[in-house]
Coordinates of C-alpha atoms in Angstrom, one line a residue:
M1 CA -10.7 -2.8 -31.0
S2 CA -9.3 0.9 -31.1
P3 CA -10.4 3.1 -33.9
S4 CA -7.7 3.4 -36.5
G5 CA -7.7 7.3 -35.9
S6 CA -7.2 6.9 -32.2
R7 CA -4.2 8.7 -30.8
Y8 CA -2.4 6.3 -29.0
G9 CA -4.2 3.1 -31.1
P10 CA -5.0 0.5 -28.7
L11 CA -4.8 0.7 -24.9
V12 CA -3.8 -2.6 -22.8
G13 CA -4.2 -2.1 -18.7
S14 CA -2.3 -3.4 -16.0
I15 CA -3.4 -4.5 -13.1
D16 CA 0.0 -5.4 -10.7
E17 CA -1.0 -6.4 -7.1
G18 CA 2.5 -6.4 -4.9
T19 CA 2.9 -7.1 -2.2
S20 CA 2.5 -3.4 -0.8
S21 CA 0.2 -1.5 -2.9
V22 CA -1.8 -2.2 -5.7
R23 CA -2.1 -0.4 -8.8
F24 CA -3.5 0.1 -12.0
L25 CA -1.5 1.5 -15.1
V26 CA -2.7 2.0 -18.8
F27 CA 0.4 1.0 -21.7
A28 CA 0.3 2.3 -25.3
A29 CA 0.2 -1.2 -26.9
K30 CA 2.4 0.1 -30.3
T31 CA 4.9 2.0 -27.7
A32 CA 4.9 0.3 -24.0
E33 CA 4.3 3.8 -23.0
I34 CA 2.6 4.1 -19.5
L35 CA -0.2 6.4 -20.5
T36 CA -1.3 6.9 -16.7
Y37 CA -1.2 5.0 -13.5
H38 CA -3.0 5.0 -9.8
Q39 CA -1.9 3.2 -7.2
K40 CA -2.9 2.8 -3.1
E41 CA -1.4 1.1 -0.7
I42 CA -2.3 -2.8 1.1
K43 CA -2.3 -3.3 5.3
Q44 CA 0.1 -6.1 6.4
I45 CA -1.2 -7.6 9.6
T46 CA 0.6 -9.1 11.9
P47 CA -1.9 -11.0 14.9
R48 CA 1.6 -12.7 16.1
E49 CA 5.7 -13.0 15.6
G50 CA 6.1 -14.7 12.1
W51 CA 2.6 -14.0 10.9
V52 CA 2.0 -12.3 8.2
E53 CA -1.7 -11.6 6.3
Q54 CA -3.7 -9.5 4.5
D55 CA -7.3 -8.8 4.1
P56 CA -9.0 -10.0 0.9
I57 CA -11.4 -7.5 0.3
E58 CA -9.1 -4.7 0.9
I59 CA -7.0 -5.7 -2.1
L60 CA -10.3 -6.9 -4.2
E61 CA -12.0 -3.0 -3.6
S62 CA -8.2 -0.8 -3.6
T63 CA -7.7 -2.7 -7.1
K64 CA -11.5 -1.8 -8.2
E65 CA -10.9 1.6 -6.6
C66 CA -7.3 1.8 -9.2
I67 CA -8.7 0.8 -12.1
N68 CA -12.1 3.5 -11.5
Q69 CA -8.8 6.3 -10.8
T70 CA -6.6 5.6 -13.5
I71 CA -10.0 5.9 -16.3
E72 CA -10.9 9.0 -14.9
N73 CA -7.2 10.0 -15.1
L74 CA -7.1 8.9 -19.3
K75 CA -10.8 11.1 -19.0
Q76 CA -9.0 13.8 -17.5
L77 CA -5.8 13.3 -19.9
D78 CA -8.3 13.4 -23.2
I79 CA -8.1 10.1 -24.2
D80 CA -10.6 7.3 -24.7
P81 CA -10.8 4.5 -22.2
E82 CA -12.8 2.9 -24.5
D83 CA -9.2 2.6 -26.5
I84 CA -8.8 -0.2 -23.5
V85 CA -9.0 -3.5 -25.4
A86 CA -7.5 -5.7 -22.8
T87 CA -6.1 -6.1 -19.2
G88 CA -3.3 -7.9 -17.5
I89 CA -3.0 -9.1 -13.9
T90 CA 0.2 -9.7 -12.5
N91 CA 0.7 -11.0 -8.2
Q92 CA 2.5 -11.4 -5.4
R93 CA 2.9 -15.4 -5.7
E94 CA 2.5 -17.8 -2.8
T95 CA -0.2 -16.3 -1.0
T96 CA -2.8 -17.3 -0.3
V97 CA -6.7 -16.7 -0.2
V98 CA -9.8 -19.3 0.6
W99 CA -13.2 -18.0 0.3
D100 CA -16.7 -19.5 0.1
A101 CA -18.1 -20.1 -3.5
E102 CA -21.5 -18.9 -2.8
T103 CA -21.1 -16.2 -0.9
G104 CA -17.9 -15.0 -2.1
L105 CA -16.9 -14.0 1.6
P106 CA -13.3 -15.1 2.6
L107 CA -13.0 -17.6 4.6
H108 CA -10.0 -16.5 6.5
N109 CA -7.2 -13.6 6.0
A110 CA -5.1 -14.4 2.9
I111 CA -1.5 -15.5 3.9
V112 CA 1.1 -13.8 2.7
W113 CA 3.9 -15.7 1.2
L114 CA 6.9 -14.7 4.2
D115 CA 4.4 -16.0 6.4
M116 CA 5.6 -18.3 9.3
R117 CA 3.6 -20.4 10.7
T118 CA 3.7 -23.0 9.0
A119 CA 6.5 -24.4 10.2
E120 CA 5.2 -27.1 12.5
T121 CA 3.3 -28.0 9.7
V122 CA 5.9 -28.2 7.4
D123 CA 7.4 -30.4 10.1
K124 CA 4.8 -33.3 10.3
L125 CA 4.9 -33.4 6.3
V126 CA 8.3 -34.5 6.4
E127 CA 8.0 -36.6 9.4
N128 CA 7.2 -39.8 7.4
V129 CA 10.0 -39.0 4.9
R130 CA 12.9 -40.6 4.6
D131 CA 15.9 -39.3 5.6
R132 CA 13.4 -35.8 6.2
N133 CA 14.6 -35.2 3.2
K134 CA 13.0 -31.8 1.9
E135 CA 13.2 -31.8 -1.7
C136 CA 11.9 -35.6 -1.5
L137 CA 9.0 -33.8 -4.2
K138 CA 11.0 -31.7 -6.5
Q139 CA 10.9 -33.7 -8.8
L140 CA 7.4 -33.6 -9.3
C141 CA 7.0 -29.7 -8.6
G142 CA 10.4 -28.5 -8.8
L143 CA 10.1 -27.1 -5.1
P144 CA 11.3 -28.4 -1.3
I145 CA 9.0 -28.3 1.5
S146 CA 8.6 -25.2 2.3
T147 CA 6.7 -22.4 5.1
Y148 CA 7.4 -19.9 1.5
F149 CA 4.8 -22.0 -1.0
S150 CA 1.0 -21.8 -1.2
A151 CA -0.1 -26.2 -0.4
T152 CA 1.2 -25.6 3.9
K153 CA -0.7 -22.7 4.0
M154 CA -4.0 -24.1 2.5
R155 CA -2.9 -27.6 4.6
W156 CA -2.4 -25.3 8.1
M157 CA -5.9 -23.5 7.0
M158 CA -8.2 -26.7 7.0
D159 CA -6.1 -27.9 10.3
N160 CA -7.0 -24.9 12.2
V161 CA -9.7 -22.1 10.4
K162 CA -13.2 -24.4 11.5
E163 CA -14.7 -22.1 8.2
V164 CA -12.5 -23.9 6.6
K165 CA -13.2 -27.2 7.6
I166 CA -16.7 -26.8 6.6
A167 CA -16.6 -25.3 3.6
V168 CA -14.4 -28.0 1.9
K169 CA -16.2 -30.7 3.5
N170 CA -19.5 -29.4 2.3
K171 CA -17.5 -28.6 -1.8
K172 CA -18.3 -25.2 -1.6
C173 CA -14.4 -24.0 -0.5
Y174 CA -13.1 -21.9 -2.8
F175 CA -8.7 -21.5 -3.0
G176 CA -6.4 -19.8 -4.8
T177 CA -3.4 -17.4 -5.3
I178 CA -4.0 -13.8 -5.2
D179 CA -4.2 -13.8 -9.3
S180 CA -7.1 -16.3 -8.9
W181 CA -9.4 -14.2 -5.4
L182 CA -9.1 -11.3 -8.2
I183 CA -10.1 -13.1 -11.7
W184 CA -13.0 -14.3 -9.9
Q185 CA -14.6 -11.4 -8.5
L186 CA -14.0 -9.1 -11.7
T187 CA -15.6 -11.4 -13.8
G188 CA -18.7 -11.8 -11.5
G189 CA -18.0 -13.7 -8.3
K190 CA -20.3 -15.8 -6.9
N191 CA -22.8 -15.0 -9.8
G192 CA -20.5 -16.9 -12.8
G193 CA -17.3 -15.7 -11.8
T194 CA -14.4 -17.6 -13.4
H195 CA -11.7 -20.0 -10.7
V196 CA -8.7 -20.6 -12.9
T197 CA -5.1 -19.7 -12.4
D198 CA -2.4 -19.6 -14.7
V199 CA 0.5 -22.4 -14.7
T200 CA 3.1 -19.5 -12.9
N201 CA 1.4 -18.7 -10.2
A202 CA 0.2 -23.0 -10.4
S203 CA 3.9 -23.5 -10.3
R204 CA 4.2 -22.2 -6.7
T205 CA 2.0 -24.3 -5.1
M206 CA 3.2 -27.5 -4.8
L207 CA 0.4 -29.2 -6.3
M208 CA 0.6 -28.5 -9.9
N209 CA 2.6 -31.2 -11.3
I210 CA 6.0 -29.4 -13.5
K211 CA 6.8 -31.6 -16.1
T212 CA 2.2 -32.2 -17.1
L213 CA 1.3 -28.9 -16.0
K214 CA -1.6 -30.4 -14.3
W215 CA -3.0 -31.0 -10.5
D216 CA -1.3 -33.9 -9.3
P217 CA -2.8 -36.7 -7.6
H218 CA -0.1 -38.0 -5.7
L219 CA 0.6 -33.9 -4.9
L220 CA -3.0 -33.8 -4.0
K221 CA -2.8 -36.8 -1.4
F222 CA 0.6 -36.0 0.4
F223 CA -1.1 -32.5 1.2
N224 CA -4.4 -34.2 1.4
I225 CA -6.1 -31.0 -0.5
P226 CA -9.5 -32.1 -2.5
E227 CA -9.2 -31.0 -6.1
H228 CA -12.4 -29.9 -6.2
V229 CA -11.2 -27.0 -4.1
L230 CA -8.2 -25.8 -6.7
P231 CA -8.6 -23.2 -9.9
E232 CA -8.5 -24.6 -13.7
I233 CA -4.6 -24.5 -15.1
K234 CA -4.6 -22.4 -18.3
S235 CA -1.2 -20.5 -19.7
S236 CA -0.4 -17.0 -18.9
S237 CA -1.9 -15.3 -22.4
E238 CA -5.5 -16.1 -23.1
I239 CA -9.2 -14.9 -22.7
Y240 CA -10.1 -16.1 -19.3
G241 CA -13.3 -14.0 -18.6
Y242 CA -14.8 -10.3 -18.8
M243 CA -14.8 -7.4 -16.6
E244 CA -18.1 -7.3 -14.3
E245 CA -16.8 -4.8 -12.0
T246 CA -15.2 -1.5 -12.3
S247 CA -15.2 1.1 -15.1
L248 CA -14.0 -1.7 -17.9
K249 CA -16.9 -3.4 -17.5
G250 CA -16.9 -6.1 -20.9
V251 CA -12.8 -5.4 -20.9
P252 CA -11.4 -9.4 -21.6
I253 CA -9.0 -10.3 -19.1
S254 CA -6.3 -11.6 -20.9
G255 CA -3.0 -11.9 -19.0
C256 CA -2.3 -14.0 -16.1
L257 CA 1.5 -13.9 -14.6
G258 CA 2.9 -14.2 -11.1
D259 CA 5.0 -11.1 -10.1
Q260 CA 8.6 -12.4 -10.6
Q261 CA 7.6 -14.2 -14.4
A262 CA 6.1 -11.2 -15.1
A263 CA 8.9 -9.4 -15.0
L264 CA 11.6 -11.4 -16.4
V265 CA 9.1 -11.3 -19.3
G266 CA 8.8 -6.9 -19.3
Q267 CA 12.9 -7.5 -19.6
M268 CA 12.4 -9.3 -22.8
C269 CA 13.9 -12.3 -21.3
F270 CA 12.9 -14.7 -24.4
E271 CA 15.9 -16.4 -24.8
Q272 CA 17.7 -19.2 -22.9
G273 CA 20.6 -17.9 -20.4
Q274 CA 18.7 -14.7 -19.8
A275 CA 18.4 -13.3 -16.3
K276 CA 16.3 -11.0 -14.2
N277 CA 16.6 -9.6 -10.6
T278 CA 13.9 -7.9 -9.3
Y279 CA 14.2 -5.9 -6.3
G280 CA 10.8 -4.9 -4.2
T281 CA 10.0 -6.5 -1.2
G282 CA 12.3 -9.3 -1.5
C283 CA 14.8 -10.1 -4.3
F284 CA 13.7 -12.6 -7.0
L285 CA 16.3 -14.1 -9.7
L286 CA 15.2 -15.7 -12.7
Y287 CA 17.6 -17.4 -15.5
N288 CA 15.4 -18.7 -18.6
T289 CA 16.3 -22.3 -18.6
G290 CA 14.4 -22.6 -22.4
P291 CA 12.1 -26.0 -22.5
S292 CA 14.5 -27.7 -20.4
L293 CA 13.7 -28.8 -16.7
V294 CA 16.9 -27.5 -14.7
F295 CA 16.5 -29.5 -11.1
S296 CA 18.9 -27.5 -8.8
S297 CA 21.8 -29.1 -6.5
H298 CA 22.1 -25.8 -4.8
G299 CA 19.3 -24.4 -3.7
L300 CA 17.3 -22.9 -6.4
L301 CA 13.6 -23.9 -7.2
T302 CA 12.3 -24.7 -10.6
T303 CA 9.7 -22.5 -11.6
V304 CA 7.5 -22.2 -14.9
G305 CA 8.7 -19.2 -16.8
Y306 CA 5.9 -18.8 -18.8
K307 CA 3.4 -20.0 -21.4
M308 CA 2.3 -17.6 -23.9
G309 CA -0.6 -19.3 -25.3
A310 CA -2.5 -22.3 -24.7
D311 CA -0.4 -23.4 -27.7
A312 CA 3.1 -22.3 -26.7
P313 CA 5.8 -24.3 -25.7
V314 CA 6.1 -24.0 -22.0
I315 CA 9.6 -22.5 -21.0
Y316 CA 11.1 -23.1 -17.8
A317 CA 13.2 -21.2 -15.5
L318 CA 15.8 -21.4 -12.1
E319 CA 14.8 -19.2 -9.7
G320 CA 16.5 -17.8 -6.6
S321 CA 13.9 -16.1 -4.0
I322 CA 15.4 -14.3 -1.0
A323 CA 12.7 -13.6 1.4
V324 CA 13.9 -10.3 2.7
A325 CA 14.8 -7.2 0.9
G326 CA 13.4 -3.4 0.2
V327 CA 11.2 -4.3 3.8
A328 CA 14.7 -4.3 5.8
I329 CA 15.1 -0.4 4.7
R330 CA 11.2 -0.1 5.6
W331 CA 11.7 -2.1 9.5
L332 CA 15.2 0.2 9.9
R333 CA 12.9 3.3 9.2
D334 CA 9.8 1.9 11.2
N335 CA 11.4 0.0 13.6
L336 CA 14.2 1.1 14.6
Q337 CA 13.0 4.7 13.1
I338 CA 17.1 5.6 11.9
L339 CA 15.1 6.6 8.5
K340 CA 12.5 9.4 8.2
E341 CA 12.0 8.0 4.5
V342 CA 12.9 5.3 2.4
K343 CA 15.1 7.9 0.0
D344 CA 17.1 8.6 2.8
A345 CA 19.2 5.9 2.5
K346 CA 20.9 6.7 -0.6
P347 CA 22.7 9.6 0.7
L348 CA 22.6 7.7 4.8
A349 CA 24.4 5.3 3.2
E350 CA 26.7 6.7 0.9
N351 CA 28.3 9.2 3.8
S352 CA 29.3 6.2 6.2
H353 CA 32.8 6.6 6.1
P354 CA 35.3 4.4 6.9
P355 CA 32.8 2.0 5.1
G356 CA 33.6 -0.4 8.1
D357 CA 33.0 -4.1 8.5
V358 CA 29.5 -4.0 9.2
V359 CA 27.3 -6.8 7.8
F360 CA 23.8 -7.5 8.3
V361 CA 22.0 -11.0 8.0
P362 CA 18.5 -9.6 7.4
A363 CA 16.7 -12.7 8.3
F364 CA 13.1 -11.8 9.8
S365 CA 11.6 -15.2 8.7
G366 CA 14.3 -17.6 7.8
L367 CA 16.2 -17.6 5.4
Y368 CA 15.5 -18.7 1.3
A369 CA 17.6 -19.3 -1.6
P370 CA 20.2 -20.9 -1.7
Y371 CA 20.3 -21.9 2.4
W372 CA 16.3 -22.4 2.5
R373 CA 16.7 -22.2 6.5
Q374 CA 13.5 -21.4 8.2
D375 CA 15.9 -21.5 11.9
A376 CA 17.8 -18.5 10.9
R377 CA 17.0 -15.1 12.3
S378 CA 18.6 -11.7 11.9
V379 CA 21.9 -10.4 13.0
I380 CA 24.4 -7.5 12.8
C381 CA 27.7 -8.2 13.1
G382 CA 31.0 -6.2 13.4
V383 CA 29.6 -3.5 15.5
T384 CA 32.5 -0.9 17.0
E385 CA 32.1 2.5 18.8
E386 CA 32.6 4.2 15.4
T387 CA 29.6 2.4 13.8
T388 CA 26.8 5.3 13.1
K389 CA 23.4 4.9 11.7
G390 CA 24.7 4.9 8.3
H391 CA 26.9 2.1 8.3
I392 CA 23.2 -0.3 9.4
I393 CA 21.6 1.3 6.3
R394 CA 24.8 0.8 3.9
A395 CA 24.9 -2.9 5.5
A396 CA 21.1 -3.2 5.0
L397 CA 21.6 -2.3 1.3
E398 CA 24.9 -4.7 0.8
A399 CA 23.0 -7.6 2.2
T400 CA 20.4 -7.7 -1.0
C401 CA 23.9 -7.6 -3.3
F402 CA 25.3 -10.5 -1.4
Q403 CA 22.1 -12.4 -1.7
T404 CA 22.2 -12.0 -5.1
R405 CA 25.6 -13.1 -5.7
D406 CA 25.0 -16.5 -3.1
I407 CA 21.7 -17.0 -5.7
L408 CA 24.6 -16.5 -8.9
E409 CA 26.9 -18.6 -7.4
A410 CA 24.4 -21.8 -7.3
M411 CA 22.9 -20.7 -10.9
N412 CA 26.0 -21.5 -12.1
K413 CA 27.3 -25.0 -10.3
D414 CA 23.7 -25.6 -12.1
C415 CA 24.4 -24.1 -15.8
G416 CA 27.8 -24.1 -16.7
I417 CA 27.5 -20.7 -17.7
P418 CA 28.5 -18.2 -15.4
L419 CA 26.0 -14.4 -16.5
R420 CA 27.8 -12.0 -18.3
Q421 CA 25.7 -9.0 -17.4
L422 CA 22.4 -9.0 -14.4
L423 CA 19.1 -7.1 -15.9
V424 CA 17.3 -5.8 -12.7
D425 CA 14.3 -4.4 -12.2
G426 CA 12.4 -3.0 -9.4
G427 CA 12.0 -0.4 -6.9
M428 CA 15.2 -0.2 -5.4
T429 CA 16.9 0.2 -8.1
A430 CA 16.1 3.4 -8.4
N431 CA 18.9 3.9 -5.9
D432 CA 22.3 4.5 -8.2
F433 CA 24.6 3.5 -4.6
L434 CA 22.6 0.4 -4.3
M435 CA 23.3 -1.1 -8.3
Q436 CA 27.0 0.2 -7.9
Q437 CA 26.9 -1.9 -4.6
Q438 CA 25.7 -4.2 -6.8
A439 CA 27.7 -4.6 -10.0
D440 CA 31.1 -4.3 -7.3
L441 CA 29.8 -7.8 -5.2
V442 CA 29.3 -9.7 -8.0
G443 CA 31.4 -8.5 -10.3
I444 CA 29.4 -8.0 -13.4
P445 CA 27.3 -4.9 -15.4
V446 CA 24.5 -3.9 -13.8
I447 CA 21.9 -3.0 -16.3
R448 CA 19.1 -1.1 -15.3
P449 CA 16.2 0.1 -18.2
S450 CA 14.7 3.6 -17.8
M451 CA 11.5 2.3 -17.1
A452 CA 10.9 0.8 -14.5
E453 CA 7.4 -1.2 -14.3
T454 CA 8.9 -4.1 -16.0
T455 CA 6.5 -6.1 -13.6
A456 CA 3.6 -4.1 -15.0
L457 CA 4.9 -4.2 -18.6
G458 CA 5.1 -8.1 -18.4
A459 CA 1.3 -8.6 -17.7
A460 CA 0.2 -5.8 -20.5
M461 CA 2.4 -8.2 -22.9
A462 CA 0.6 -11.0 -22.2
A463 CA -2.5 -9.4 -22.4
G464 CA -2.3 -8.0 -25.8
S465 CA -1.0 -10.7 -27.6
A466 CA -3.0 -13.4 -26.4
Q467 CA -5.5 -15.2 -29.3
G468 CA -8.1 -13.4 -30.3
I469 CA -6.6 -9.9 -28.4
E470 CA -3.4 -9.5 -30.6
V471 CA -2.8 -5.9 -30.4
W472 CA 1.2 -6.7 -29.0
N473 CA 3.3 -8.4 -31.2
L474 CA 5.8 -10.6 -28.7
K475 CA 8.4 -10.0 -32.2
D476 CA 9.1 -6.9 -32.6
V477 CA 9.2 -5.0 -28.9
H478 CA 11.9 -2.1 -29.4
A479 CA 14.3 -2.2 -26.5
V480 CA 14.2 0.2 -23.7
P481 CA 16.9 2.9 -22.9
V482 CA 19.4 1.7 -20.1
D483 CA 21.4 3.0 -16.9
T484 CA 24.3 0.9 -16.9
F485 CA 26.8 0.1 -13.2
L486 CA 30.6 -1.5 -14.0
P487 CA 32.4 -3.3 -11.4
S488 CA 34.5 -0.7 -9.1
I489 CA 36.6 -2.6 -6.7
S490 CA 39.2 -5.7 -7.1
E491 CA 38.3 -9.0 -7.3
D492 CA 40.1 -9.4 -3.8
E493 CA 38.1 -6.3 -2.3
R494 CA 35.3 -8.3 -3.2
D495 CA 36.1 -11.6 -2.2
Y496 CA 37.2 -10.5 1.3
K497 CA 33.5 -8.9 1.7
Y498 CA 32.0 -12.1 0.8
S499 CA 33.8 -13.7 3.0
R500 CA 32.8 -11.7 5.8
W501 CA 29.4 -12.1 4.2
K502 CA 29.6 -16.0 4.9
M503 CA 30.5 -15.3 8.3
A504 CA 27.3 -13.4 9.2
I505 CA 25.5 -16.6 7.5
Q506 CA 26.3 -18.8 10.4
R507 CA 26.1 -16.4 13.2
S508 CA 22.2 -16.2 11.9
L509 CA 21.5 -19.9 11.6
G510 CA 20.0 -21.9 14.4
W511 CA 18.3 -19.2 16.5
S512 CA 14.6 -20.0 15.8
I513 CA 12.6 -23.2 16.7
T514 CA 9.2 -25.3 16.9
E515 CA 7.1 -25.5 19.6
E516 CA 7.9 -29.3 20.4
K517 CA 12.1 -28.6 20.3
K518 CA 12.0 -26.2 23.3
T519 CA 11.8 -28.8 25.3
S520 CA 14.5 -31.1 24.1
R521 CA 17.4 -31.1 25.6
W522 CA 21.2 -27.8 25.3
H523 CA 23.0 -29.9 23.4
N524 CA 25.2 -26.7 21.5
T525 CA 22.0 -25.4 19.6
L526 CA 20.5 -22.0 20.2
G527 CA 16.9 -21.8 21.5
P528 CA 15.4 -21.8 25.5
I529 CA 16.2 -24.3 27.9
N530 CA 14.3 -26.6 29.5
F531 CA 15.2 -25.9 32.9
N532 CA 13.4 -29.0 34.7
D533 CA 15.2 -31.2 32.4
E534 CA 16.8 -33.8 34.2
G535 CA 19.5 -34.4 31.9
Y536 CA 19.9 -30.9 31.8
M537 CA 20.9 -29.9 35.7
Q538 CA 23.0 -32.6 35.3
E539 CA 25.5 -31.2 32.4
T540 CA 25.1 -27.9 34.1
I541 CA 26.3 -29.3 37.2
Q542 CA 29.0 -31.0 35.3
R543 CA 30.2 -27.9 33.7
S544 CA 30.1 -25.8 37.2
L545 CA 32.3 -28.9 39.0
N546 CA 34.5 -28.0 36.0
G547 CA 34.4 -24.4 35.3
I548 CA 35.2 -24.5 39.8
L549 CA 37.9 -26.7 39.3
F550 CA 39.3 -24.4 36.7
F551 CA 39.8 -21.6 38.2
F552 CA 40.8 -23.7 41.9
I553 CA 43.3 -24.8 39.4
A554 CA 44.3 -21.0 38.0
G555 CA 44.6 -19.8 41.0
A556 CA 46.9 -22.1 43.3
L557 CA 50.0 -21.6 39.7
L558 CA 49.0 -17.9 40.2
V559 CA 50.3 -18.1 44.0
I560 CA 53.5 -20.9 42.7
A561 CA 54.4 -18.0 40.3
N562 CA 53.5 -15.2 42.8
R563 CA 55.8 -16.9 45.5
R564 CA 59.0 -17.7 42.4
A565 CA 58.9 -13.9 41.8
I566 CA 59.1 -13.0 45.3
V567 CA 61.9 -15.8 45.7

């Protein structure tokens, strides 16, 4: 415990492991002030189109580096690192790691949440389901069968990675999301590390029963995944173990939340009906439904919001998940090279006059909520001779706003109570132009806190309030200053813009098909043609004859018309 005479009182650390970087931040428990932090980017590996991997060792070593450097920062600030009484973890969800329990080494690169390689795995799983209904498991786990979630990634590795097959057979394989991987390694690894996860991360695997909060035997059987590879499910706020690695040896890890749930806590959405939207690599809107489970009829996910203690009640949430948000701007920078820096997006978008009707649907890995179409791919519509790079950048930013409106409309239908304001956080919220567009396109005030690190804050709050730590009182959390963006366009203009978005969505569907479907006949679907298909050839000949007949009749009519004109 921090000495009473310490300048800042007890401190709480927070490991924030996101899709693109790792950070370690230190908060003062009394004020929620960030004292210092260190950050390091994480590389993405793309061995094939649609495949996204990361090196689990790089994630681990970067985490250790961030912790150690932050401790050095504290010393430079003349702050005693011994004042750190606990550490929390928040992480990119659904990203899946499988490792050898004896050696501690990964058996494959981590498969990142937005990876699409499991599309055929999903198709095979639903083949024997009545009506091929991908939502057949929702009453058990709250989720549709999708490439997004961890179970399909684990199933793919068990089917396709020899090392994983052998380790599972020999019962020395551990499966986990990034939180499990880091907790196990940081608490001792192969020398007694704790193999655990929390309810928020477990609720994203498709393997946990959303009601009992335990691994479900029916779900395990459906995916054919043995329970012995899985971590123990804990609450979001309790002591899981003690650090054996880094400069924080002996400090308890006592908070764990998936990144979006951590932001829900960090935004202090503790009341039923409150919601927040986080803008990062993707974009995720969570709506607190309290202790009640709400199953969506409009494409949203039922998930665990948080459980702040082993004996605390579970709080649920409805979630709308957007796969592509900030990554679209990085794509414009790295692939199209129309941006030098991400920060240049704001002035270029603002100066695109007139705004035009360019619409960009960034469906690089399909569309998530509320559409759930893995066959969708990106389209840019409405391009004219006057279109500039500023218009494309503006359309990429507006795409996040339109997708947020998609989700809000679905939530309104499911819950019947429209949001009166939208709480926002995440790296993209620093862009004032984006925030104003968001307010304009959803028609409600957008509220941005002055302290943007709400995800890391949520993990610190969970760690600091855990039983046995208790330096952070969640009932006495002071509201932070905010910026408010009010709608500035008419409802008619808002609805017109949204109708153009819906038109573009329709044009994005059906572009990607699985290998199995590539050899099927061409029946007004988008995809490669099998030129050796007899039915296709007959259909093509018929279409050709129809075309020849059309031109023959048209030519005859022209001759007749010309003769009449001469007469």
